[in-house]
Amino acid sequence: MVNNILDTVKVKKPLIHHITNMVTINDCANVTLAVGGLPVMAHAIEEVEEMVSNSQALVLNIGTLTLEQVKAMIKAGKKANSLNIPVIFDPVGAGATKIRTETSKKILNEVQISVIKGNKAEIGILTGSGGKIRGVEAESNDENIESYKNFAKEYNCIVAASGVTDVVTDGNSVYKVDNGHSMLGKISGTGCMLTSIIANFCAVESNHLQATVSAMVAFGLAGELAASRSEVKGPASFKEAFFDEIFNLTDEKLNRGIKVRGEVN
Amino acid sequence: MVNNILDTVKVKKPLIHHITNMVTINDCANVTLAVGGLPVMAHAIEEVEEMVSNSQALVLNIGTLTLEQVKAMIKAGKKANSLNIPVIFDPVGAGATKIRTETSKKILNEVQISVIKGNKAEIGILTGSGGKIRGVEAESNDENIESYKNFAKEYNCIVAASGVTDVVTDGNSVYKVDNGHSMLGKISGTGCMLTSIIANFCAVESNHLQATVSAMVAFGLAGELAASRSEVKGPASFKEAFFDEIFNLTDEKLNRGIKVRGEVN
Amino acid sequence: MVNNILDTVKVKKPLIHHITNMVTINDCANVTLAVGGLPVMAHAIEEVEEMVSNSQALVLNIGTLTLEQVKAMIKAGKKANSLNIPVIFDPVGAGATKIRTETSKKILNEVQISVIKGNKAEIGILTGSGGKIRGVEAESNDENIESYKNFAKEYNCIVAASGVTDVVTDGNSVYKVDNGHSMLGKISGTGCMLTSIIANFCAVESNHLQATVSAMVAFGLAGELAASRSEVKGPASFKEAFFDEIFNLTDEKLNRGIKVRGEVN
């Protein structure tokens, strides 16, 4: 699954254009650097087309959306589509408010998304199987693989639903990722950071199913390694260790630590 | 004073809707998670009413205000009022510029605030006893308890003035909190984080005077515990230790470490 | 070169008004506190003139510019000019998009800048000697000292081009700073933080050439000291150590660690 994807990111240093929220924007920049890519954050409507044209992937994250920002997202997304640059979409808080749900649908309908990544409530709400969200956190962890598969086929994209076990599907194959650690839920922005890592991997690997599963393994494994460190005494020291572990990941570590159950159809 | 407030936060996981500044927004999210609550940051005027309706407290913080953002604050605040959701207000930089002072007064007049928390310059300027501010930092640490009490009665809210000694009043009782550490002044955003902790406590404890005093104890005590750690060598290692200590606080630790002088009238 | 500049910052605690990007705004606030100054971040067009009037330096950083924000930058810059408050300009991503290049030129033409600080691609593009940029990172590290000198004379400002070796000139003298460490390139925002440190130093030292060179020494030396610590295991632990080292710098350490080659003309 993983192959030499981390090495490739480090060699190619893909430029990842983010239009994202103001809560975790710094974390997304730093995790991109840590994994080997180059981050650029730009949301002015006058420049997003030009910026994305020089990028190798585009992240759209609606964590602190405004209608103005959504316009820039769609403009950048369409430009990315025209240049075959993968677009990774994180529908943060879909289901929590009407404009988050409607914006998510609008982006899905107007931009060809390569990967949609959300927690199981966000993904459940958008794929129609339902879910319960409080703010931006999933309250329910139910999964409905059939609805994920249908959605992936309908929108021709990868669906990645994160949770204790992550589920990833392209509409045919289904993978379950068991890497991860509960401490990842104690810090803000882990979902956004995972999305950024997926973008880095999709920027260098055209098999986006494989790239997404590998990114989820990398993210979860770094969490496991960080949590096992003796100096970790709470969420802040865990976060520091997590970033360091992301930086120190290798393809060999990934291949040793991978916990994926494949159900290839 | 403290009772089992931390346990209650951890069990109830209150959702804390923040409309806040872009400097410390990540810190406020993380401190909310560390203390046991769930943060959500949302400022689009189209969604603030819906978001606050599902929340257990609302934080309004004008650290990087714009007039557009203030409109969203007032809309969210009025909705919170209609649903009896406590509103915690941090008038960052009141006195530093006209729009900060005027916005603070506007919010106080249009929204029923549960707690106003500021440094002694901000609180002095708004309560009419005067104060000197440089940017967002108090230059004067004078306190005028009578003016705080009058203000608390007039606006039917808790007044919390932070400083070396914090002063908290509901207009009748006055409490002084001596917990804290000078290193807290060496990192950006501690005032904002304190406001977020107050919001978490007020979300689960209807006695907002007690909740506010307890939050100030928790905040100050975590600072004391962090500063005493041998690995702390400057503000960044202190900040990491501080977050970890917030996460590891218990009601028992609070009751052991509390330094409050009550002047109940 | 350095004299007692750090001591002076710590004694005078200059207020540094930032109009900056949302990616690294928290880092800029914290680095200002760590070096001894006071940060204030304010971008509402209604308050920037008033805020800068009480400040000792103004930072303009276009890392996540919008046209609205640029208007506030120019308004604040003109006010700073009228009060002889130094303006430090960081043209983040100049060359990456048309609006970044044009905005940089507009600011340079409408505001009297004291110091322009960028990476060698940004500075090369603006001074006319050319450069290659990917997002906000220099791809080329070529320098063209003659074009820097001409630009410094034309705009009557200090030109500071950061890279493995930093180059600083006022149009006559040229200094090269060899302090620094490759780990500084592994975290987001180091360029922005350097700009903030330059602003702190220019706020208390009217010889801006000397202040800028000293700031670059301080920044690079803190990076060297941080990287040499045994607990540093990746970019996040490096970043923590870096902030702590900035906080613990002294003029004596600077004078011992300085690596500057002067070519005074």
Short mmCIF file of N, CA and C in Angstrom, two decimals, chain C residues 11-156:
data_model
loop_
_atom_site.label_atom_id
_atom_site.label_comp_id
_atom_site.label_asym_id
_atom_site.label_seq_id
_atom_site.Cartn_x
_atom_site.Cartn_y
_atom_site.Cartn_z
N VAL C 11 14.14 46.73 28.34
CA VAL C 11 13.83 47.87 29.22
C VAL C 11 12.69 48.71 28.65
N LYS C 12 12.77 49.01 27.36
CA LYS C 12 11.78 49.93 26.76
C LYS C 12 10.48 49.22 26.37
N LYS C 13 10.52 47.90 26.24
CA LYS C 13 9.32 47.14 25.84
C LYS C 13 8.54 47.83 24.72
N PRO C 14 9.14 47.97 23.55
CA PRO C 14 8.43 48.67 22.48
C PRO C 14 7.15 47.95 22.08
N LEU C 15 6.14 48.74 21.76
CA LEU C 15 4.88 48.17 21.26
C LEU C 15 5.00 48.02 19.75
N ILE C 16 4.82 46.78 19.26
CA ILE C 16 5.00 46.49 17.84
C ILE C 16 3.64 46.17 17.23
N HIS C 17 3.15 47.11 16.43
CA HIS C 17 1.86 46.92 15.76
C HIS C 17 2.09 46.08 14.51
N HIS C 18 1.39 44.94 14.46
CA HIS C 18 1.48 44.05 13.31
C HIS C 18 0.18 44.08 12.50
N ILE C 19 0.30 44.23 11.19
CA ILE C 19 -0.80 43.87 10.29
C ILE C 19 -0.21 42.73 9.47
N THR C 20 -0.66 41.54 9.77
CA THR C 20 0.10 40.37 9.29
C THR C 20 -0.82 39.24 8.86
N ASN C 21 -0.24 38.13 8.52
CA ASN C 21 -1.00 37.01 8.00
C ASN C 21 -1.56 36.14 9.13
N MET C 22 -2.56 35.34 8.80
CA MET C 22 -3.23 34.53 9.81
C MET C 22 -2.53 33.19 10.06
N VAL C 23 -1.50 32.88 9.31
CA VAL C 23 -0.80 31.61 9.50
C VAL C 23 0.14 31.68 10.71
N THR C 24 0.88 32.79 10.77
CA THR C 24 1.96 32.87 11.76
C THR C 24 1.76 34.00 12.76
N ILE C 25 0.54 34.53 12.82
CA ILE C 25 0.27 35.69 13.68
C ILE C 25 0.56 35.38 15.15
N ASN C 26 0.27 34.16 15.56
CA ASN C 26 0.53 33.79 16.95
C ASN C 26 2.03 33.71 17.22
N ASP C 27 2.76 33.15 16.27
CA ASP C 27 4.23 33.08 16.42
C ASP C 27 4.85 34.47 16.50
N CYS C 28 4.33 35.40 15.69
CA CYS C 28 4.88 36.76 15.70
C CYS C 28 4.61 37.45 17.03
N ALA C 29 3.43 37.21 17.59
CA ALA C 29 3.12 37.76 18.91
C ALA C 29 4.06 37.17 19.96
N ASN C 30 4.23 35.86 19.92
CA ASN C 30 5.06 35.22 20.94
C ASN C 30 6.54 35.55 20.80
N VAL C 31 7.02 35.70 19.57
CA VAL C 31 8.44 36.02 19.42
C VAL C 31 8.70 37.46 19.88
N THR C 32 7.72 38.32 19.69
CA THR C 32 7.87 39.70 20.17
C THR C 32 7.95 39.71 21.70
N LEU C 33 7.07 38.98 22.35
CA LEU C 33 7.15 38.87 23.81
C LEU C 33 8.47 38.24 24.24
N ALA C 34 8.91 37.21 23.54
CA ALA C 34 10.12 36.49 23.94
C ALA C 34 11.35 37.39 23.85
N VAL C 35 11.37 38.27 22.86
CA VAL C 35 12.54 39.13 22.68
C VAL C 35 12.48 40.35 23.60
N GLY C 36 11.31 40.61 24.18
CA GLY C 36 11.22 41.70 25.15
C GLY C 36 10.22 42.79 24.82
N GLY C 37 9.63 42.75 23.64
CA GLY C 37 8.66 43.78 23.25
C GLY C 37 7.24 43.40 23.59
N LEU C 38 6.31 44.24 23.16
CA LEU C 38 4.89 43.98 23.35
C LEU C 38 4.23 43.92 21.98
N PRO C 39 3.55 42.84 21.65
CA PRO C 39 2.88 42.78 20.34
C PRO C 39 1.46 43.32 20.41
N VAL C 40 1.01 43.94 19.34
CA VAL C 40 -0.42 44.17 19.19
C VAL C 40 -0.78 43.94 17.73
N MET C 41 -1.83 43.16 17.52
CA MET C 41 -2.28 42.82 16.19
C MET C 41 -3.63 43.51 15.98
N ALA C 42 -3.72 44.32 14.95
CA ALA C 42 -4.97 45.05 14.70
C ALA C 42 -4.99 45.42 13.24
N HIS C 43 -6.08 45.07 12.55
CA HIS C 43 -6.15 45.33 11.12
C HIS C 43 -7.43 46.02 10.67
N ALA C 44 -8.37 46.29 11.59
CA ALA C 44 -9.59 47.00 11.18
C ALA C 44 -9.20 48.39 10.71
N ILE C 45 -9.69 48.77 9.53
CA ILE C 45 -9.27 50.04 8.95
C ILE C 45 -9.65 51.22 9.84
N GLU C 46 -10.69 51.02 10.67
CA GLU C 46 -11.14 52.10 11.56
C GLU C 46 -10.18 52.35 12.71
N GLU C 47 -9.28 51.42 12.99
CA GLU C 47 -8.44 51.60 14.18
C GLU C 47 -6.94 51.61 13.92
N VAL C 48 -6.51 51.31 12.69
CA VAL C 48 -5.07 51.12 12.51
C VAL C 48 -4.26 52.39 12.72
N GLU C 49 -4.83 53.54 12.35
CA GLU C 49 -4.08 54.79 12.56
C GLU C 49 -3.88 55.08 14.05
N GLU C 50 -4.94 54.84 14.79
CA GLU C 50 -4.87 55.11 16.23
C GLU C 50 -3.90 54.12 16.91
N MET C 51 -3.98 52.86 16.48
CA MET C 51 -3.13 51.84 17.12
C MET C 51 -1.66 52.10 16.82
N VAL C 52 -1.36 52.43 15.56
CA VAL C 52 0.05 52.63 15.22
C VAL C 52 0.60 53.88 15.89
N SER C 53 -0.26 54.84 16.17
CA SER C 53 0.21 56.09 16.79
C SER C 53 0.80 55.86 18.17
N ASN C 54 0.36 54.81 18.81
CA ASN C 54 0.88 54.49 20.15
C ASN C 54 1.96 53.41 20.11
N SER C 55 2.40 53.05 18.90
CA SER C 55 3.37 51.97 18.76
C SER C 55 4.75 52.53 18.48
N GLN C 56 5.75 51.66 18.60
CA GLN C 56 7.13 52.09 18.33
C GLN C 56 7.67 51.50 17.01
N ALA C 57 6.91 50.57 16.42
CA ALA C 57 7.24 50.09 15.08
C ALA C 57 5.99 49.45 14.49
N LEU C 58 5.97 49.39 13.15
CA LEU C 58 4.84 48.80 12.44
C LEU C 58 5.38 47.71 11.52
N VAL C 59 4.78 46.51 11.62
CA VAL C 59 5.11 45.41 10.71
C VAL C 59 3.99 45.26 9.68
N LEU C 60 4.35 45.26 8.41
CA LEU C 60 3.40 44.95 7.34
C LEU C 60 3.86 43.66 6.68
N ASN C 61 3.01 42.65 6.71
CA ASN C 61 3.35 41.31 6.21
C ASN C 61 2.19 40.81 5.37
N ILE C 62 2.43 40.52 4.09
CA ILE C 62 1.33 40.21 3.17
C ILE C 62 1.11 38.70 2.97
N GLY C 63 1.49 37.92 3.95
CA GLY C 63 1.42 36.46 3.82
C GLY C 63 0.06 35.89 3.44
N THR C 64 -1.01 36.47 3.97
CA THR C 64 -2.37 36.08 3.53
C THR C 64 -3.17 37.34 3.21
N LEU C 65 -2.60 38.14 2.36
CA LEU C 65 -3.21 39.44 2.04
C LEU C 65 -4.62 39.32 1.45
N THR C 66 -5.41 40.36 1.71
CA THR C 66 -6.63 40.61 0.94
C THR C 66 -6.55 42.09 0.55
N LEU C 67 -7.30 42.48 -0.46
CA LEU C 67 -7.23 43.89 -0.88
C LEU C 67 -7.70 44.81 0.25
N GLU C 68 -8.68 44.35 1.02
CA GLU C 68 -9.16 45.09 2.19
C GLU C 68 -8.03 45.32 3.18
N GLN C 69 -7.29 44.25 3.45
CA GLN C 69 -6.21 44.33 4.43
C GLN C 69 -5.10 45.27 3.93
N VAL C 70 -4.84 45.24 2.63
CA VAL C 70 -3.80 46.10 2.07
C VAL C 70 -4.14 47.57 2.29
N LYS C 71 -5.43 47.90 2.16
CA LYS C 71 -5.85 49.29 2.42
C LYS C 71 -5.49 49.70 3.86
N ALA C 72 -5.73 48.80 4.79
CA ALA C 72 -5.39 49.10 6.19
C ALA C 72 -3.88 49.23 6.36
N MET C 73 -3.13 48.41 5.65
CA MET C 73 -1.67 48.50 5.74
C MET C 73 -1.16 49.86 5.28
N ILE C 74 -1.70 50.33 4.16
CA ILE C 74 -1.22 51.60 3.61
C ILE C 74 -1.64 52.76 4.51
N LYS C 75 -2.85 52.68 5.03
CA LYS C 75 -3.31 53.73 5.95
C LYS C 75 -2.41 53.77 7.20
N ALA C 76 -2.15 52.62 7.76
CA ALA C 76 -1.29 52.55 8.95
C ALA C 76 0.12 53.02 8.61
N GLY C 77 0.61 52.59 7.45
CA GLY C 77 1.97 52.96 7.05
C GLY C 77 2.14 54.46 6.90
N LYS C 78 1.15 55.11 6.27
CA LYS C 78 1.24 56.57 6.10
C LYS C 78 1.21 57.28 7.45
N LYS C 79 0.38 56.79 8.32
CA LYS C 79 0.32 57.39 9.67
C LYS C 79 1.66 57.21 10.37
N ALA C 80 2.22 56.01 10.28
CA ALA C 80 3.53 55.75 10.90
C ALA C 80 4.58 56.70 10.33
N ASN C 81 4.55 56.89 9.03
CA ASN C 81 5.49 57.83 8.39
C ASN C 81 5.36 59.23 8.99
N SER C 82 4.14 59.67 9.18
CA SER C 82 3.93 61.04 9.67
C SER C 82 4.43 61.21 11.10
N LEU C 83 4.57 60.09 11.79
CA LEU C 83 5.02 60.14 13.20
C LEU C 83 6.44 59.62 13.36
N ASN C 84 7.11 59.36 12.22
CA ASN C 84 8.48 58.83 12.28
C ASN C 84 8.62 57.49 12.99
N ILE C 85 7.58 56.69 12.87
CA ILE C 85 7.61 55.34 13.44
C ILE C 85 8.11 54.38 12.36
N PRO C 86 9.14 53.59 12.61
CA PRO C 86 9.69 52.74 11.54
C PRO C 86 8.69 51.70 11.05
N VAL C 87 8.70 51.47 9.74
CA VAL C 87 7.81 50.49 9.10
C VAL C 87 8.68 49.38 8.52
N ILE C 88 8.41 48.15 8.94
CA ILE C 88 9.17 47.00 8.47
C ILE C 88 8.26 46.20 7.56
N PHE C 89 8.70 45.92 6.37
CA PHE C 89 7.83 45.31 5.36
C PHE C 89 8.35 43.93 4.96
N ASP C 90 7.45 42.95 5.00
CA ASP C 90 7.78 41.58 4.60
C ASP C 90 6.89 41.19 3.42
N PRO C 91 7.45 41.22 2.20
CA PRO C 91 6.65 40.97 0.99
C PRO C 91 6.48 39.48 0.73
N VAL C 92 5.81 38.77 1.65
CA VAL C 92 5.71 37.31 1.57
C VAL C 92 5.06 36.87 0.25
N GLY C 93 5.76 36.06 -0.50
CA GLY C 93 5.21 35.52 -1.73
C GLY C 93 5.24 36.48 -2.91
N ALA C 94 5.95 37.61 -2.78
CA ALA C 94 6.09 38.48 -3.95
C ALA C 94 6.67 37.65 -5.09
N GLY C 95 6.07 37.77 -6.24
CA GLY C 95 6.50 36.96 -7.37
C GLY C 95 5.65 35.72 -7.57
N ALA C 96 4.99 35.26 -6.52
CA ALA C 96 4.18 34.04 -6.64
C ALA C 96 2.85 34.33 -7.33
N THR C 97 2.28 35.51 -7.06
CA THR C 97 1.06 35.92 -7.76
C THR C 97 1.17 37.40 -8.08
N LYS C 98 0.39 37.79 -9.08
CA LYS C 98 0.40 39.19 -9.52
C LYS C 98 0.04 40.13 -8.36
N ILE C 99 -1.00 39.78 -7.58
CA ILE C 99 -1.39 40.76 -6.55
C ILE C 99 -0.34 40.87 -5.45
N ARG C 100 0.44 39.83 -5.24
CA ARG C 100 1.50 39.96 -4.24
C ARG C 100 2.62 40.87 -4.74
N THR C 101 2.97 40.71 -6.00
CA THR C 101 4.02 41.57 -6.56
C THR C 101 3.53 43.02 -6.63
N GLU C 102 2.31 43.19 -7.13
CA GLU C 102 1.79 44.56 -7.29
C GLU C 102 1.55 45.24 -5.95
N THR C 103 1.06 44.47 -4.98
CA THR C 103 0.85 45.04 -3.65
C THR C 103 2.18 45.47 -3.04
N SER C 104 3.20 44.66 -3.23
CA SER C 104 4.52 45.00 -2.69
C SER C 104 5.00 46.32 -3.27
N LYS C 105 4.82 46.47 -4.58
CA LYS C 105 5.26 47.71 -5.23
C LYS C 105 4.43 48.90 -4.75
N LYS C 106 3.15 48.67 -4.60
CA LYS C 106 2.24 49.74 -4.12
C LYS C 106 2.66 50.19 -2.72
N ILE C 107 2.92 49.25 -1.85
CA ILE C 107 3.33 49.61 -0.49
C ILE C 107 4.65 50.36 -0.53
N LEU C 108 5.58 49.87 -1.33
CA LEU C 108 6.89 50.54 -1.43
C LEU C 108 6.76 51.95 -1.98
N ASN C 109 5.79 52.17 -2.84
CA ASN C 109 5.63 53.50 -3.44
C ASN C 109 4.81 54.44 -2.58
N GLU C 110 3.91 53.91 -1.78
CA GLU C 110 3.02 54.80 -1.01
C GLU C 110 3.45 54.98 0.43
N VAL C 111 4.28 54.08 0.92
CA VAL C 111 4.73 54.17 2.31
C VAL C 111 6.26 54.22 2.32
N GLN C 112 6.82 55.08 3.15
CA GLN C 112 8.27 55.08 3.31
C GLN C 112 8.64 53.93 4.23
N ILE C 113 9.24 52.90 3.64
CA ILE C 113 9.62 51.70 4.39
C ILE C 113 10.99 51.92 5.04
N SER C 114 11.16 51.47 6.25
CA SER C 114 12.50 51.53 6.89
C SER C 114 13.33 50.32 6.50
N VAL C 115 12.69 49.15 6.55
CA VAL C 115 13.40 47.91 6.22
C VAL C 115 12.47 47.04 5.39
N ILE C 116 12.96 46.53 4.28
CA ILE C 116 12.25 45.46 3.58
C ILE C 116 13.04 44.18 3.81
N LYS C 117 12.34 43.16 4.29
CA LYS C 117 13.00 41.88 4.56
C LYS C 117 12.27 40.78 3.83
N GLY C 118 12.95 40.02 3.01
CA GLY C 118 12.34 38.88 2.32
C GLY C 118 13.37 37.82 2.07
N ASN C 119 12.92 36.68 1.53
CA ASN C 119 13.92 35.70 1.12
C ASN C 119 14.54 36.17 -0.20
N LYS C 120 15.55 35.46 -0.67
CA LYS C 120 16.29 35.99 -1.81
C LYS C 120 15.47 35.99 -3.09
N ALA C 121 14.48 35.11 -3.20
CA ALA C 121 13.62 35.15 -4.37
C ALA C 121 12.73 36.40 -4.32
N GLU C 122 12.09 36.64 -3.18
CA GLU C 122 11.21 37.81 -3.07
C GLU C 122 11.99 39.10 -3.31
N ILE C 123 13.15 39.20 -2.68
CA ILE C 123 13.96 40.42 -2.81
C ILE C 123 14.48 40.55 -4.24
N GLY C 124 14.89 39.42 -4.81
CA GLY C 124 15.38 39.46 -6.19
C GLY C 124 14.30 39.93 -7.16
N ILE C 125 13.10 39.41 -6.96
CA ILE C 125 11.99 39.78 -7.85
C ILE C 125 11.67 41.27 -7.72
N LEU C 126 11.65 41.77 -6.50
CA LEU C 126 11.28 43.18 -6.31
C LEU C 126 12.40 44.15 -6.70
N THR C 127 13.65 43.72 -6.50
CA THR C 127 14.76 44.63 -6.85
C THR C 127 15.12 44.51 -8.33
N GLY C 128 14.49 43.58 -9.03
CA GLY C 128 14.68 43.53 -10.47
C GLY C 128 15.77 42.59 -10.95
N SER C 129 16.43 41.91 -9.98
CA SER C 129 17.49 40.99 -10.44
C SER C 129 16.94 39.58 -10.69
N GLY C 130 15.66 39.37 -10.36
CA GLY C 130 15.03 38.08 -10.66
C GLY C 130 15.16 37.07 -9.54
N GLY C 131 14.35 36.03 -9.65
CA GLY C 131 14.36 34.99 -8.61
C GLY C 131 13.23 34.03 -8.89
N LYS C 132 13.28 32.86 -8.27
CA LYS C 132 12.27 31.84 -8.49
C LYS C 132 11.62 31.50 -7.16
N ILE C 133 10.32 31.58 -7.11
CA ILE C 133 9.61 31.33 -5.86
C ILE C 133 8.57 30.24 -6.08
N ARG C 134 8.40 29.37 -5.08
CA ARG C 134 7.31 28.37 -5.11
C ARG C 134 6.44 28.62 -3.90
N GLY C 135 5.25 29.17 -4.12
CA GLY C 135 4.40 29.54 -3.00
C GLY C 135 5.07 30.70 -2.28
N VAL C 136 5.55 30.46 -1.08
CA VAL C 136 6.24 31.52 -0.34
C VAL C 136 7.69 31.14 -0.05
N GLU C 137 8.18 30.10 -0.72
CA GLU C 137 9.56 29.67 -0.47
C GLU C 137 10.46 29.94 -1.67
N ALA C 138 11.64 30.47 -1.39
CA ALA C 138 12.61 30.74 -2.45
C ALA C 138 13.12 29.42 -3.02
N GLU C 139 13.13 29.33 -4.34
CA GLU C 139 13.72 28.15 -4.97
C GLU C 139 15.16 28.47 -5.35
N SER C 140 15.39 29.72 -5.65
CA SER C 140 16.74 30.13 -6.01
C SER C 140 17.33 30.90 -4.84
N ASN C 141 18.59 30.74 -4.62
CA ASN C 141 19.23 31.46 -3.53
C ASN C 141 20.30 32.41 -4.08
N ASP C 142 20.16 32.75 -5.36
CA ASP C 142 21.10 33.71 -5.96
C ASP C 142 20.95 35.06 -5.28
N GLU C 143 22.05 35.77 -5.21
CA GLU C 143 21.94 37.13 -4.70
C GLU C 143 22.60 38.08 -5.69
N ASN C 144 22.10 39.29 -5.68
CA ASN C 144 22.64 40.29 -6.59
C ASN C 144 22.82 41.57 -5.79
N ILE C 145 23.98 41.67 -5.20
CA ILE C 145 24.20 42.74 -4.22
C ILE C 145 24.09 44.11 -4.85
N GLU C 146 24.51 44.25 -6.08
CA GLU C 146 24.39 45.57 -6.74
C GLU C 146 22.93 46.00 -6.85
N SER C 147 22.07 45.05 -7.22
CA SER C 147 20.66 45.44 -7.36
C SER C 147 20.05 45.74 -5.99
N TYR C 148 20.50 45.02 -4.95
CA TYR C 148 20.01 45.34 -3.59
C TYR C 148 20.41 46.77 -3.22
N LYS C 149 21.67 47.11 -3.52
CA LYS C 149 22.18 48.43 -3.15
C LYS C 149 21.43 49.54 -3.90
N ASN C 150 21.21 49.31 -5.18
CA ASN C 150 20.48 50.31 -5.96
C ASN C 150 19.06 50.51 -5.42
N PHE C 151 18.44 49.38 -5.08
CA PHE C 151 17.07 49.45 -4.55
C PHE C 151 17.05 50.19 -3.21
N ALA C 152 18.01 49.87 -2.36
CA ALA C 152 18.09 50.52 -1.04
C ALA C 152 18.25 52.04 -1.20
N LYS C 153 19.04 52.43 -2.17
CA LYS C 153 19.22 53.87 -2.40
C LYS C 153 17.94 54.48 -2.96
N GLU C 154 17.35 53.80 -3.93
CA GLU C 154 16.16 54.35 -4.58
C GLU C 154 15.02 54.53 -3.58
N TYR C 155 14.84 53.52 -2.71
CA TYR C 155 13.72 53.58 -1.77
C TYR C 155 14.13 54.09 -0.39
N ASN C 156 15.39 54.45 -0.26
CA ASN C 156 15.91 54.98 1.00
C ASN C 156 15.55 54.08 2.19
#
